[in-house]
């Protein structure tokens, strides 16, 4: 039954186009009346799986918050309130630069590799194809930490990674510069979740990757790595944290 359902979705529902920072446009597949009916049917059929995923992510968020609280007592960069502010500011700065097709403006908020990758792979290609991405953020609704992996490349936690799920109300669509017609997506604001990976470099958290929300369960299942910043006896802590 599940296999037939997946085939149905693959054939009948449109795949997301490349848009928005990270290359994924906010899908409008479930906005139509038929799409809502399909969404309700999916929710009923996949309810046990949805509950499993929700519980898995809730546990990951709880243990990662606890890990960040422990790490925050060692390195202030890991304090969740400070980190959350940095995440939200990065989210807005990067979307603002993306909207103007000028990712260099957000280079201080991203790793060098990532901002150049976004400019070359997506924005420059769309410019050649006569397309522009209209991507506007109205409000960040929620930030959920999913995992933290400590490194200590510079003696100050450098190289450490934090993965968060960001839910925001936003409008996202591709438009033809010539005709003004919408090529992919739809006008109007909707809630969308994306998964952002941050790397600690020179004492500042920078965006190193942006992925679709399908990755939340993957990261929630990984577990945290804390030893690099904790005492050697922290092996017990990690074993407990990974459960």
CSV table of C-alpha atoms in Angstrom, one decimal:
chain,number,residue,atom,x,y,z
A,1,UNK,CA,0.0,0.0,0.0
A,2,UNK,CA,2.8,2.4,0.9
A,3,UNK,CA,4.7,1.6,-2.3
A,4,UNK,CA,1.6,2.4,-4.4
A,5,UNK,CA,1.1,5.6,-2.4
A,6,UNK,CA,4.7,6.7,-3.1
A,7,UNK,CA,4.2,5.9,-6.8
A,8,UNK,CA,1.1,8.0,-6.9
A,9,UNK,CA,2.9,11.0,-5.3
A,10,UNK,CA,5.8,10.7,-7.7
A,11,UNK,CA,3.5,10.7,-10.8
A,12,UNK,CA,0.8,13.2,-9.8
A,13,UNK,CA,2.4,15.7,-7.5
A,14,UNK,CA,4.9,18.2,-8.9
A,15,UNK,CA,8.5,18.0,-7.7
A,16,UNK,CA,9.9,21.2,-6.1
A,17,UNK,CA,12.0,23.4,-8.3
A,18,UNK,CA,15.4,24.7,-7.3
A,19,UNK,CA,14.8,28.1,-5.6
A,20,UNK,CA,15.4,29.8,-2.3
A,21,UNK,CA,18.7,29.6,-0.4
A,22,UNK,CA,19.7,26.0,-0.5
A,23,UNK,CA,18.0,25.5,-3.8
A,24,UNK,CA,14.5,24.4,-2.8
A,25,UNK,CA,11.4,26.3,-3.5
A,26,UNK,CA,8.4,26.3,-1.2
A,27,UNK,CA,6.1,23.7,-2.7
A,28,UNK,CA,2.5,24.6,-3.4
A,29,UNK,CA,1.5,21.0,-4.1
A,30,UNK,CA,-1.0,20.8,-1.3
A,31,UNK,CA,-2.6,24.2,-1.6
A,32,UNK,CA,-5.3,23.2,-4.1
A,33,UNK,CA,-8.6,21.5,-3.0
A,34,UNK,CA,-7.3,18.2,-4.5
A,35,UNK,CA,-4.0,18.7,-2.8
A,36,UNK,CA,-5.7,19.2,0.6
A,37,UNK,CA,-7.7,16.0,0.1
A,38,UNK,CA,-4.5,14.1,-0.7
A,39,UNK,CA,-2.8,15.7,2.4
A,40,UNK,CA,-5.6,14.5,4.7
A,41,UNK,CA,-5.6,11.1,3.2
A,42,UNK,CA,-1.8,10.9,3.6
A,43,UNK,CA,-2.1,12.0,7.2
A,44,UNK,CA,-4.5,9.3,8.0
A,45,UNK,CA,-2.6,6.5,6.3
A,46,UNK,CA,0.8,7.6,7.6
A,47,UNK,CA,-0.3,8.6,11.1
A,48,UNK,CA,1.8,6.0,12.9
A,49,UNK,CA,4.9,7.1,10.9
A,50,UNK,CA,4.1,10.7,11.6
A,51,UNK,CA,3.8,10.1,15.3
A,52,UNK,CA,7.1,8.2,15.3
A,53,UNK,CA,8.9,11.0,13.5
A,54,UNK,CA,7.4,13.7,15.8
A,55,UNK,CA,8.5,11.7,18.9
A,56,UNK,CA,12.0,11.1,17.4
A,57,UNK,CA,12.5,14.8,16.6
A,58,UNK,CA,11.1,15.9,20.0
A,59,UNK,CA,13.6,13.7,21.8
A,60,UNK,CA,16.4,15.0,19.6
A,61,UNK,CA,15.5,18.6,20.4
A,62,UNK,CA,15.3,17.9,24.1
A,63,UNK,CA,18.7,16.2,24.3
A,64,UNK,CA,20.4,18.8,22.0
A,65,UNK,CA,19.1,21.6,24.2
A,66,UNK,CA,20.5,19.9,27.2
A,67,UNK,CA,23.8,19.3,25.4
A,68,UNK,CA,24.0,23.0,24.4
A,69,UNK,CA,23.3,24.0,28.0
A,70,UNK,CA,26.2,21.9,29.2
A,71,UNK,CA,28.5,23.2,26.4
A,72,UNK,CA,27.4,26.8,27.0
A,73,UNK,CA,29.0,26.6,30.4
A,74,UNK,CA,32.3,25.9,28.7
A,75,UNK,CA,32.1,28.0,25.6
A,76,UNK,CA,29.6,31.0,25.4
A,77,UNK,CA,29.1,30.4,21.7
A,78,UNK,CA,27.1,27.3,22.5
A,79,UNK,CA,24.6,29.1,24.8
A,80,UNK,CA,21.2,28.4,23.2
A,81,UNK,CA,19.8,32.0,23.5
A,82,UNK,CA,22.9,33.4,21.9
A,83,UNK,CA,23.0,30.7,19.2
A,84,UNK,CA,19.3,31.1,18.5
A,85,UNK,CA,19.7,34.9,17.9
A,86,UNK,CA,22.6,34.2,15.5
A,87,UNK,CA,20.5,31.6,13.6
A,88,UNK,CA,17.6,33.9,13.1
A,89,UNK,CA,19.9,36.8,12.0
A,90,UNK,CA,21.7,34.5,9.6
A,91,UNK,CA,18.3,33.4,8.2
A,92,UNK,CA,17.2,36.9,7.5
A,93,UNK,CA,20.5,38.2,6.2
A,94,UNK,CA,21.0,35.3,3.8
A,95,UNK,CA,17.4,35.5,2.4
A,96,UNK,CA,17.9,39.3,2.0
A,97,UNK,CA,21.1,38.8,0.0
A,98,UNK,CA,19.5,36.0,-2.0
A,99,UNK,CA,16.5,38.2,-2.9
A,100,UNK,CA,18.9,40.7,-4.4
A,101,UNK,CA,20.9,38.0,-6.1
A,102,UNK,CA,24.0,39.2,-4.3
A,103,UNK,CA,25.2,36.4,-2.0
A,104,UNK,CA,28.6,38.2,-1.5
A,105,UNK,CA,26.6,40.5,0.8
A,106,UNK,CA,26.0,37.6,3.2
A,107,UNK,CA,29.5,36.1,2.9
A,108,UNK,CA,30.2,37.0,6.6
A,109,UNK,CA,27.3,34.8,7.6
A,110,UNK,CA,28.2,31.7,5.5
A,111,UNK,CA,31.3,29.6,4.8
A,112,UNK,CA,33.2,30.7,1.7
A,113,UNK,CA,32.5,27.5,-0.1
A,114,UNK,CA,28.7,27.7,0.6
A,115,UNK,CA,28.1,31.3,-0.5
A,116,UNK,CA,30.1,30.8,-3.7
A,117,UNK,CA,28.3,27.6,-4.4
A,118,UNK,CA,24.9,29.2,-4.1
A,119,UNK,CA,25.8,32.1,-6.3
A,120,UNK,CA,27.4,30.0,-9.1
A,121,UNK,CA,25.1,27.0,-9.0
A,122,UNK,CA,21.7,28.7,-8.7
A,123,UNK,CA,21.6,32.5,-9.0
A,124,UNK,CA,24.0,32.9,-12.0
A,125,UNK,CA,22.3,30.0,-13.8
A,126,UNK,CA,18.9,31.6,-13.4
A,127,UNK,CA,20.2,34.9,-14.6
A,128,UNK,CA,21.4,33.2,-17.8
A,129,UNK,CA,18.0,31.5,-18.2
A,130,UNK,CA,16.1,34.8,-17.6
A,131,UNK,CA,14.6,33.8,-14.3
A,132,UNK,CA,14.5,35.5,-10.9
A,133,UNK,CA,13.6,34.0,-7.5
A,134,UNK,CA,11.1,36.0,-5.5
A,135,UNK,CA,11.8,34.9,-2.0
A,136,UNK,CA,10.4,36.9,0.9
A,137,UNK,CA,10.5,36.0,4.6
A,138,UNK,CA,7.6,37.3,6.7
A,139,UNK,CA,8.5,35.8,10.1
A,140,UNK,CA,10.6,33.1,11.6
A,141,UNK,CA,8.2,30.9,13.6
A,142,UNK,CA,10.4,28.4,15.3
A,143,UNK,CA,14.0,27.1,15.5
A,144,UNK,CA,14.6,23.6,16.7
A,145,UNK,CA,18.1,22.2,17.5
A,146,UNK,CA,18.5,18.7,16.2
A,147,UNK,CA,22.1,17.8,16.9
A,148,UNK,CA,25.5,19.2,17.9
A,149,UNK,CA,28.9,17.7,17.0
A,150,UNK,CA,31.8,19.2,18.9
A,151,UNK,CA,35.2,19.7,17.4
A,152,UNK,CA,38.1,21.7,18.8
A,153,UNK,CA,40.4,22.5,15.9
A,154,UNK,CA,41.6,25.8,17.3
A,155,UNK,CA,41.3,25.1,21.1
A,156,UNK,CA,38.1,27.2,21.2
A,157,UNK,CA,35.5,24.8,19.7
A,158,UNK,CA,36.4,25.6,16.1
A,159,UNK,CA,34.9,23.3,13.5
A,160,UNK,CA,32.0,22.3,15.7
A,161,UNK,CA,28.6,21.9,14.0
A,162,UNK,CA,25.0,22.5,15.0
A,163,UNK,CA,22.1,21.4,12.9
A,164,UNK,CA,18.7,23.2,13.4
A,165,UNK,CA,15.3,23.0,11.7
A,166,UNK,CA,13.9,26.5,10.9
A,167,UNK,CA,10.2,27.0,10.3
A,168,UNK,CA,9.3,30.4,8.7
A,169,UNK,CA,6.3,32.0,7.0
A,170,UNK,CA,7.5,33.0,3.6
A,171,UNK,CA,6.7,33.5,-0.1
A,172,UNK,CA,8.9,31.7,-2.7
A,173,UNK,CA,8.5,31.4,-6.5
A,174,UNK,CA,10.4,31.6,-9.7
A,175,UNK,CA,9.4,34.3,-12.2
A,176,UNK,CA,10.4,34.9,-15.8
A,177,UNK,CA,12.2,38.3,-16.2
A,178,UNK,CA,10.8,38.5,-19.8
A,179,UNK,CA,7.1,37.7,-19.4
A,180,UNK,CA,6.7,38.2,-15.7
A,181,UNK,CA,4.9,34.8,-15.5
A,182,UNK,CA,5.5,32.5,-12.6
A,183,UNK,CA,7.5,29.5,-13.7
A,184,UNK,CA,7.4,27.5,-10.4
A,185,UNK,CA,5.8,28.1,-7.0
A,186,UNK,CA,2.9,30.4,-6.2
A,187,UNK,CA,2.4,33.9,-4.7
A,188,UNK,CA,1.2,34.0,-1.1
A,189,UNK,CA,2.9,33.3,2.2
A,190,UNK,CA,3.1,29.8,3.6
A,191,UNK,CA,5.0,28.0,6.3
A,192,UNK,CA,8.1,26.1,5.3
A,193,UNK,CA,10.7,24.2,7.2
A,194,UNK,CA,14.4,23.9,6.1
A,195,UNK,CA,17.3,22.3,7.8
A,196,UNK,CA,20.4,24.5,8.4
A,197,UNK,CA,23.9,23.4,9.4
A,198,UNK,CA,26.2,25.9,11.1
A,199,UNK,CA,29.9,25.6,11.6
A,200,UNK,CA,31.8,27.5,14.3
A,201,UNK,CA,34.7,29.4,12.6
A,202,UNK,CA,36.8,32.1,14.3
A,203,UNK,CA,34.3,32.2,17.2
A,204,UNK,CA,31.2,32.9,14.9
A,205,UNK,CA,28.6,30.5,13.7
A,206,UNK,CA,28.4,30.4,9.9
A,207,UNK,CA,25.9,28.6,7.6
A,208,UNK,CA,27.6,25.6,5.8
A,209,UNK,CA,24.5,23.9,4.3
A,210,UNK,CA,20.8,24.3,3.8
A,211,UNK,CA,18.7,21.2,3.2
A,212,UNK,CA,14.9,20.3,2.8
A,213,UNK,CA,12.8,19.4,5.8
A,214,UNK,CA,13.0,15.7,4.8
A,215,UNK,CA,16.4,15.6,6.5
A,216,UNK,CA,15.0,16.4,10.0
A,217,UNK,CA,14.6,12.7,10.9
A,218,UNK,CA,18.1,11.9,9.6
A,219,UNK,CA,19.8,14.4,11.9
A,220,UNK,CA,17.4,13.6,14.8
A,221,UNK,CA,18.6,10.0,14.6
A,222,UNK,CA,22.4,10.8,14.6
A,223,UNK,CA,23.0,11.7,18.3
A,224,UNK,CA,25.3,14.4,19.7
A,225,UNK,CA,29.1,14.4,19.9
A,226,UNK,CA,30.4,16.3,22.9
A,227,UNK,CA,33.8,14.8,23.9
A,228,UNK,CA,35.9,17.3,22.1
A,229,UNK,CA,34.9,20.0,24.5
A,230,UNK,CA,34.2,18.0,27.6
A,231,UNK,CA,36.6,16.1,29.9
A,232,UNK,CA,37.7,12.6,28.9
A,233,UNK,CA,35.2,11.2,31.4
A,234,UNK,CA,32.4,12.6,29.2
A,235,UNK,CA,32.3,9.2,27.4
A,236,UNK,CA,29.6,8.4,29.9
A,237,UNK,CA,27.8,11.6,29.0
A,238,UNK,CA,27.8,10.8,25.3
A,239,UNK,CA,26.6,7.3,25.8
A,240,UNK,CA,23.6,8.6,27.8
A,241,UNK,CA,23.0,11.5,25.3
A,242,UNK,CA,22.9,9.1,22.3
A,243,UNK,CA,20.1,7.1,23.8
